[in-house]
Short mmCIF file of C-alpha atoms in Angstrom, two decimals:
data_model
loop_
_atom_site.label_atom_id
_atom_site.label_comp_id
_atom_site.label_asym_id
_atom_site.label_seq_id
_atom_site.Cartn_x
_atom_site.Cartn_y
_atom_site.Cartn_z
CA MET A 331 34.95 34.23 -6.06
CA LYS A 332 31.52 32.70 -5.64
CA ASN A 333 28.44 34.85 -6.00
CA GLU A 334 26.64 35.15 -2.73
CA ARG A 335 23.16 33.63 -2.71
CA PRO A 336 20.40 36.04 -1.76
CA PRO A 337 18.99 35.43 1.71
CA VAL A 338 16.09 33.01 1.93
CA TYR A 339 13.00 34.46 3.55
CA TYR A 340 10.55 32.11 5.28
CA ALA A 341 7.34 33.30 3.61
CA GLU A 342 8.93 33.43 0.17
CA TYR A 343 10.55 29.99 0.52
CA LEU A 344 7.19 28.43 1.44
CA GLN A 345 5.28 30.63 -1.03
CA LEU A 346 2.81 31.43 1.72
CA GLU A 347 1.17 34.20 -0.25
CA LYS A 348 -0.04 31.61 -2.79
CA ILE A 349 -0.98 29.00 -0.19
CA LEU A 350 -2.78 31.29 2.26
CA ASN A 351 -4.73 32.98 -0.50
CA ALA A 352 -5.77 29.74 -2.19
CA GLN A 353 -9.09 29.44 -0.31
CA ALA A 354 -12.11 30.77 -2.18
CA PRO A 355 -15.35 29.60 -0.52
CA GLU A 356 -18.24 29.23 -2.95
CA SER A 357 -20.64 30.40 -0.24
CA VAL A 358 -18.90 33.79 -0.15
CA LYS A 359 -19.36 34.12 -3.90
CA GLU A 360 -23.08 33.40 -3.43
CA GLY A 361 -23.41 35.85 -0.56
CA VAL A 362 -24.35 33.08 1.88
CA ARG A 363 -22.84 32.70 5.32
CA ALA A 364 -21.35 29.22 5.76
CA ASP A 365 -18.60 29.47 8.35
CA ASP A 366 -17.40 25.86 8.03
CA GLU A 367 -16.61 25.97 4.32
CA MET A 368 -13.17 27.37 5.14
CA LEU A 369 -12.43 24.29 7.26
CA PHE A 370 -13.71 22.05 4.48
CA ILE A 371 -11.39 23.64 1.92
CA ILE A 372 -8.29 23.67 4.14
CA ILE A 373 -8.78 20.02 5.17
CA HIS A 374 -8.94 18.90 1.56
CA GLN A 375 -6.04 21.10 0.47
CA THR A 376 -4.03 19.54 3.29
CA TYR A 377 -4.97 16.08 2.05
CA GLU A 378 -3.71 16.95 -1.41
CA LEU A 379 -0.40 18.24 -0.05
CA TRP A 380 0.08 15.00 1.87
CA PHE A 381 -0.87 13.02 -1.24
CA LYS A 382 1.88 14.87 -3.10
CA GLN A 383 4.40 13.83 -0.44
CA ILE A 384 3.20 10.21 -0.55
CA LEU A 385 3.68 10.18 -4.33
CA HIS A 386 7.18 11.58 -3.85
CA GLU A 387 8.05 8.73 -1.46
CA ILE A 388 6.45 6.02 -3.60
CA ASN A 389 8.36 7.13 -6.68
CA ILE A 390 11.65 6.99 -4.78
CA VAL A 391 10.84 3.42 -3.70
CA ARG A 392 9.83 2.48 -7.25
CA ASP A 393 13.13 3.82 -8.57
CA ILE A 394 14.99 1.68 -6.04
CA PHE A 395 13.26 -1.53 -7.07
CA ALA A 396 13.45 -0.69 -10.77
CA GLN A 397 17.21 -1.24 -10.61
CA PRO A 398 18.55 -4.42 -12.28
CA ASN A 399 20.02 -5.42 -8.93
CA VAL A 400 19.12 -4.19 -5.45
CA SER A 401 22.27 -4.87 -3.47
CA ASP A 402 22.02 -6.14 0.10
CA ASN A 403 25.24 -4.27 0.88
CA ALA A 404 23.90 -0.91 -0.32
CA PRO A 405 21.55 1.41 1.62
CA ASP A 406 18.73 0.93 -0.93
CA VAL A 407 16.51 -1.51 0.98
CA TYR A 408 16.89 0.50 4.18
CA ASN A 409 16.01 3.66 2.24
CA ALA A 410 12.92 1.97 0.80
CA VAL A 411 11.84 0.81 4.26
CA SER A 412 12.30 4.29 5.75
CA ARG A 413 10.29 5.84 2.89
CA LEU A 414 7.44 3.37 3.34
CA LYS A 415 7.47 4.03 7.09
CA ARG A 416 6.98 7.69 6.31
CA VAL A 417 4.07 6.86 4.01
CA CYS A 418 2.46 4.88 6.83
CA GLU A 419 2.91 7.77 9.25
CA ILE A 420 1.37 10.20 6.77
CA LEU A 421 -1.59 7.89 6.19
CA GLU A 422 -2.11 7.68 9.94
CA VAL A 423 -2.23 11.49 10.04
CA LEU A 424 -4.80 11.46 7.22
CA VAL A 425 -6.98 9.06 9.19
CA LYS A 426 -6.77 11.23 12.33
CA GLN A 427 -7.45 14.36 10.29
CA ILE A 428 -10.99 13.10 9.69
CA SER A 429 -11.65 13.84 13.38
CA VAL A 430 -11.08 17.53 12.65
CA LEU A 431 -13.49 17.42 9.74
CA GLU A 432 -16.07 15.65 11.94
CA THR A 433 -16.28 18.74 14.12
CA MET A 434 -18.39 20.08 11.24
CA THR A 435 -21.97 18.89 11.78
CA ALA A 436 -24.41 17.75 9.11
CA LEU A 437 -26.25 21.07 9.30
CA ASP A 438 -22.96 22.98 8.99
CA PHE A 439 -22.21 21.07 5.79
CA LEU A 440 -25.66 21.65 4.33
CA ASP A 441 -25.04 25.41 4.54
CA PHE A 442 -22.71 25.15 1.52
CA ARG A 443 -22.98 21.59 0.17
CA ASP A 444 -25.14 22.41 -2.85
CA PHE A 445 -22.63 25.03 -4.01
CA LEU A 446 -20.01 22.28 -4.52
CA ARG A 447 -21.83 20.19 -7.13
CA PRO A 448 -20.54 18.34 -9.05
CA ALA A 449 -17.12 18.61 -7.38
CA SER A 450 -16.24 15.58 -5.24
CA GLY A 451 -13.29 14.16 -3.36
CA PHE A 452 -13.75 11.21 -5.71
CA GLN A 453 -12.10 13.41 -8.35
CA SER A 454 -8.79 13.52 -6.46
CA ILE A 455 -6.34 12.59 -9.21
CA GLN A 456 -3.42 12.28 -6.83
CA PHE A 457 -5.19 9.64 -4.72
CA LYS A 458 -6.01 7.59 -7.82
CA ILE A 459 -2.39 7.87 -8.93
CA ILE A 460 -1.23 6.69 -5.50
CA GLU A 461 -3.46 3.61 -5.79
CA ALA A 462 -2.27 2.90 -9.34
CA LEU A 463 1.44 3.30 -8.57
CA LEU A 464 1.11 1.02 -5.56
CA GLY A 465 -0.50 -1.64 -7.75
CA LEU A 466 -4.29 -1.24 -7.92
CA GLN A 467 -5.31 -2.19 -11.46
CA TYR A 468 -8.23 -0.63 -13.32
CA GLN A 469 -10.01 -3.99 -13.66
CA SER A 470 -9.95 -4.34 -9.85
CA ARG A 471 -11.55 -0.96 -9.22
CA HIS A 472 -15.10 -0.78 -7.94
CA GLY A 473 -17.52 1.16 -10.14
CA GLN A 474 -15.29 1.48 -13.19
CA GLU A 475 -17.78 3.39 -15.35
CA TYR A 476 -18.44 5.91 -12.60
CA TYR A 477 -14.70 6.14 -11.93
CA LEU A 478 -14.08 7.31 -15.51
CA SER A 479 -17.18 9.42 -15.97
CA GLN A 480 -16.34 11.81 -13.11
CA LEU A 481 -12.96 12.84 -14.48
CA SER A 482 -12.13 15.54 -16.98
CA GLU A 483 -10.62 14.30 -20.23
CA THR A 484 -7.20 15.63 -19.22
CA ASP A 485 -7.29 13.92 -15.84
CA ARG A 486 -8.64 10.68 -17.30
CA LEU A 487 -5.73 10.49 -19.73
CA ARG A 488 -3.32 11.37 -16.93
CA VAL A 489 -4.53 8.55 -14.69
CA GLN A 490 -4.59 6.05 -17.56
CA ALA A 491 -1.00 6.96 -18.40
CA VAL A 492 0.02 6.24 -14.80
CA GLU A 493 -1.90 2.94 -14.85
CA SER A 494 0.30 1.83 -17.75
CA GLU A 495 3.47 2.41 -15.71
CA THR A 496 5.16 -0.35 -13.72
CA SER A 497 3.63 -0.40 -10.25
CA LEU A 498 5.43 -0.99 -6.98
CA LEU A 499 3.71 -4.37 -6.68
CA SER A 500 5.06 -5.45 -10.08
CA LEU A 501 8.56 -4.27 -9.19
CA LEU A 502 8.29 -6.08 -5.87
CA ASN A 503 7.39 -9.29 -7.72
CA VAL A 504 10.59 -9.09 -9.79
CA TRP A 505 12.68 -8.30 -6.69
CA LEU A 506 11.25 -11.28 -4.82
CA GLU A 507 11.89 -13.56 -7.79
CA ARG A 508 15.58 -12.56 -7.82
CA MET A 509 16.13 -13.48 -4.17
CA PRO A 510 18.33 -16.63 -3.97
CA LEU A 511 16.12 -18.53 -1.52
CA ALA A 512 13.60 -20.80 -3.24
CA GLU A 513 16.22 -22.17 -5.63
CA HIS A 514 17.96 -23.86 -2.70
CA HIS A 515 14.85 -25.53 -1.37
CA ASN A 516 15.05 -28.75 -3.39
CA ALA A 517 18.32 -29.54 -1.65
CA TRP A 518 16.82 -29.22 1.83
CA ALA A 519 16.46 -32.45 3.74
CA THR A 520 16.73 -33.57 7.33
CA SER A 521 18.58 -36.67 8.46
CA HIS A 522 15.21 -38.33 9.13
CA GLU A 523 13.59 -37.27 5.86
CA LYS A 524 16.54 -37.19 3.50
CA ASP A 525 14.42 -37.81 0.41
CA TRP A 526 12.17 -34.83 1.06
CA GLY A 527 12.78 -31.29 -0.15
CA PHE A 528 12.00 -28.21 1.90
CA TRP A 529 8.47 -27.62 0.63
CA GLN A 530 7.52 -31.27 1.20
CA GLN A 531 8.75 -31.01 4.78
CA LEU A 532 6.95 -27.74 5.26
CA ARG A 533 3.71 -29.15 3.85
CA HIS A 534 3.94 -32.19 6.14
CA THR A 535 4.45 -30.01 9.22
CA TYR A 536 1.76 -27.55 8.14
CA ALA A 537 -0.77 -30.34 7.61
CA LYS A 538 -0.24 -31.63 11.14
CA ASP A 539 -0.73 -28.12 12.55
CA LEU A 540 -4.14 -27.54 10.92
CA SER A 541 -7.34 -27.79 12.93
CA GLU A 542 -10.41 -29.61 11.61
CA GLY A 543 -11.89 -26.38 10.30
CA GLU A 544 -8.67 -25.44 8.47
CA GLN A 545 -8.24 -28.53 6.31
CA ASN A 546 -9.13 -26.63 3.12
CA ASN A 547 -5.97 -24.58 3.66
CA LEU A 548 -3.89 -27.58 2.66
CA ALA A 549 -5.39 -27.62 -0.84
CA VAL A 550 -4.55 -23.91 -1.19
CA PHE A 551 -1.00 -24.61 0.04
CA ASP A 552 -0.62 -27.28 -2.65
CA GLN A 553 -2.02 -24.94 -5.29
CA LEU A 554 0.34 -22.10 -4.42
CA PHE A 555 3.56 -23.87 -3.54
CA MET A 556 3.65 -27.52 -4.60
CA THR A 557 2.85 -27.57 -8.33
CA GLN A 558 3.23 -25.05 -11.12
CA ASP A 559 0.28 -26.35 -13.15
CA THR A 560 -2.32 -25.35 -10.56
CA TYR A 561 -0.90 -21.94 -9.69
CA PRO A 562 -3.68 -19.33 -10.15
CA THR A 563 -3.04 -17.29 -13.27
CA GLU A 564 -4.85 -14.25 -11.85
CA ARG A 565 -2.35 -13.76 -9.03
CA ARG A 566 -0.10 -10.71 -9.31
CA LEU A 567 2.80 -12.41 -7.52
CA SER A 568 4.41 -15.32 -9.32
CA GLN A 569 4.84 -18.67 -7.60
CA LEU A 570 8.56 -18.05 -7.09
CA ALA A 571 7.89 -14.57 -5.65
CA SER A 572 5.21 -15.99 -3.34
CA LYS A 573 7.57 -18.70 -2.12
CA ASN A 574 10.31 -16.23 -1.39
CA ALA A 575 7.88 -13.86 0.36
CA LEU A 576 6.64 -16.69 2.60
CA PHE A 577 10.23 -17.74 3.23
CA ILE A 578 11.09 -14.17 4.33
CA MET A 579 8.13 -14.17 6.72
CA MET A 580 9.10 -17.52 8.24
CA TYR A 581 12.83 -16.87 8.60
CA ARG A 582 12.67 -13.13 9.24
CA ASP A 583 14.98 -13.36 12.28
CA HIS A 584 18.02 -14.03 10.07
CA PRO A 585 20.04 -10.82 9.57
CA LEU A 586 19.65 -10.41 5.82
CA LEU A 587 15.90 -11.01 5.91
CA GLN A 588 15.01 -8.50 8.62
CA LEU A 589 14.73 -5.49 6.29
CA PRO A 590 12.89 -7.44 3.54
CA TYR A 591 10.41 -8.64 6.17
CA GLU A 592 9.94 -5.10 7.46
CA LEU A 593 9.32 -3.92 3.92
CA LEU A 594 6.63 -6.57 3.34
CA ASN A 595 5.04 -5.73 6.67
CA LEU A 596 4.96 -2.01 5.80
CA LEU A 597 3.09 -2.78 2.58
CA LEU A 598 0.45 -4.55 4.66
CA GLU A 599 0.39 -1.52 6.97
CA ILE A 600 -0.22 0.75 3.97
CA ASP A 601 -3.20 -1.39 2.95
CA GLU A 602 -4.49 -1.28 6.50
CA GLN A 603 -4.15 2.49 6.81
CA LEU A 604 -5.85 3.02 3.44
CA SER A 605 -8.70 0.79 4.63
CA LEU A 606 -8.96 2.69 7.90
CA TRP A 607 -9.04 5.97 5.98
CA ARG A 608 -11.85 4.65 3.76
CA TYR A 609 -13.89 3.29 6.68
CA ARG A 610 -13.49 6.50 8.68
CA HIS A 611 -14.62 8.33 5.57
CA ILE A 612 -17.63 5.99 5.29
CA HIS A 613 -18.76 6.73 8.83
CA MET A 614 -18.16 10.44 8.41
CA VAL A 615 -20.23 10.51 5.21
CA GLY A 616 -22.98 8.51 6.91
CA ARG A 617 -23.10 11.01 9.77
CA THR A 618 -23.00 14.01 7.44
CA ILE A 619 -25.31 13.16 4.53
CA GLY A 620 -26.99 9.91 5.63
CA LYS A 621 -28.34 8.03 2.60
CA ARG A 622 -28.17 10.98 0.22
CA VAL A 623 -25.98 10.76 -2.88
CA GLY A 624 -22.53 12.36 -2.91
CA THR A 625 -21.95 15.74 -4.50
CA GLY A 626 -20.29 13.94 -7.41
CA GLY A 627 -23.32 11.69 -7.93
CA SER A 628 -22.05 8.52 -6.24
CA THR A 629 -24.12 6.47 -3.80
CA GLY A 630 -22.13 8.07 -0.99
CA ALA A 631 -21.32 5.73 1.90
CA GLY A 632 -22.44 2.67 -0.11
CA TYR A 633 -19.91 3.36 -2.83
CA LEU A 634 -17.13 3.96 -0.31
CA LYS A 635 -17.87 0.69 1.50
CA ALA A 636 -17.74 -1.36 -1.70
CA ALA A 637 -14.48 0.30 -2.72
CA ALA A 638 -12.94 -0.34 0.69
CA GLU A 639 -13.72 -4.04 0.41
CA SER A 640 -12.26 -4.47 -3.09
CA HIS A 641 -9.26 -2.10 -3.17
CA MET A 642 -6.81 -4.18 -1.12
CA ILE A 643 -3.57 -3.85 -3.09
CA PHE A 644 -1.23 -6.22 -1.23
CA LYS A 645 -3.76 -8.89 -0.26
CA GLU A 646 -1.64 -11.66 -1.81
CA ILE A 647 1.12 -10.88 0.67
CA SER A 648 -1.40 -10.73 3.52
CA GLU A 649 -2.81 -14.15 2.55
CA LEU A 650 0.62 -15.75 3.01
CA THR A 651 0.28 -15.39 6.76
CA SER A 652 -2.21 -18.29 6.58
CA PHE A 653 0.75 -20.60 6.03
CA LEU A 654 3.00 -19.47 8.89
CA MET A 655 3.92 -21.83 11.72
CA PRO A 656 5.68 -21.50 15.08
CA ARG A 657 9.45 -21.09 14.80
CA HIS A 658 10.20 -24.37 16.56
CA GLN A 659 8.29 -26.30 13.87
CA LEU A 660 10.16 -24.84 10.90
CA PRO A 661 12.74 -26.99 9.05
CA GLN A 662 16.31 -26.07 9.93
CA PRO A 663 18.05 -24.49 6.92
CA PRO A 664 21.31 -26.12 5.77
CA GLN A 665 24.51 -24.16 6.09
CA GLU A 666 24.59 -22.92 2.47
CA VAL A 667 21.11 -21.41 2.84
CA VAL A 668 22.02 -19.81 6.16
CA ALA A 669 24.94 -18.20 4.34
CA CYS A 670 22.50 -16.61 1.89
CA MET A 671 20.56 -15.13 4.80
CA SER A 672 23.61 -13.66 6.55
CA PHE A 673 25.77 -10.66 5.84
CA ALA A 674 29.13 -11.57 4.35
CA SER A 675 31.84 -11.69 7.00
CA SER A 676 34.96 -9.57 6.48
CA ARG A 677 38.18 -11.38 5.65
#
């Protein structure tokens, strides 16, 4: 006979006593009335809870792509897509949440701002871990010395440990390399251009589609897709991964490529939402403290703007859209390639 589980009580399950008593305004400790400090604390605690959920989703997706083989016939890719959709929705909530914080005026903030020094949202370890696990490398961070100097020794070591882990971008590179698409391309030829492979045909069509002001794009196309010797060594995606990613974008209407395309598109959406969050933060900081330095000692809005411009994690995927063409101009895949882009039929 099974032991009966004790009943679950709402407040105990959610540990509301801990959560609802976790707000300790510094202004109260100083005997100063600052009514908006409670809002300030709750907003940032809410951010951290959402960050925790984002990390939960990212780690599930990383585990999926860390497998030796991600089967097209298993629910893994769909699961990854649904998790990344959730991340995008959460990030959208975070962007909108700034509107609530903006109901606090500059004067309201000044009532308690000096009590916060040197604490700063810049010290959010979870947000830095999110960036690192997605694929932002330390050498790509803006203000590296400041980034390290504001962290406690424990937190600095914690973030550095995460930065040494395999990021989602790195796992994505391996997954794209394993896709059986680019390896077929040398066999592609039309009846009119039988001596040309797929990428030669694509280059020829792309060149004809470029306007006068876009001619430099052809040199970039050659660098990325036509020769291995000129492929930029600083790129995070390999040439094979880049080819397969572009192929997915071009032929996304084929059944087996629909989920991979959606996944790539969600990564671009994550970058966009993170940028929107940073820019909303920039404007909010500008409205609240003007040109004053942040509580953590940063240059405030100036620092945030520079970080927003340099912290694009999936920009190499975004750049591939420069090489897309209308569907009716794309080379027609041969039957064996179509088979790779279709679900296996039952026999």
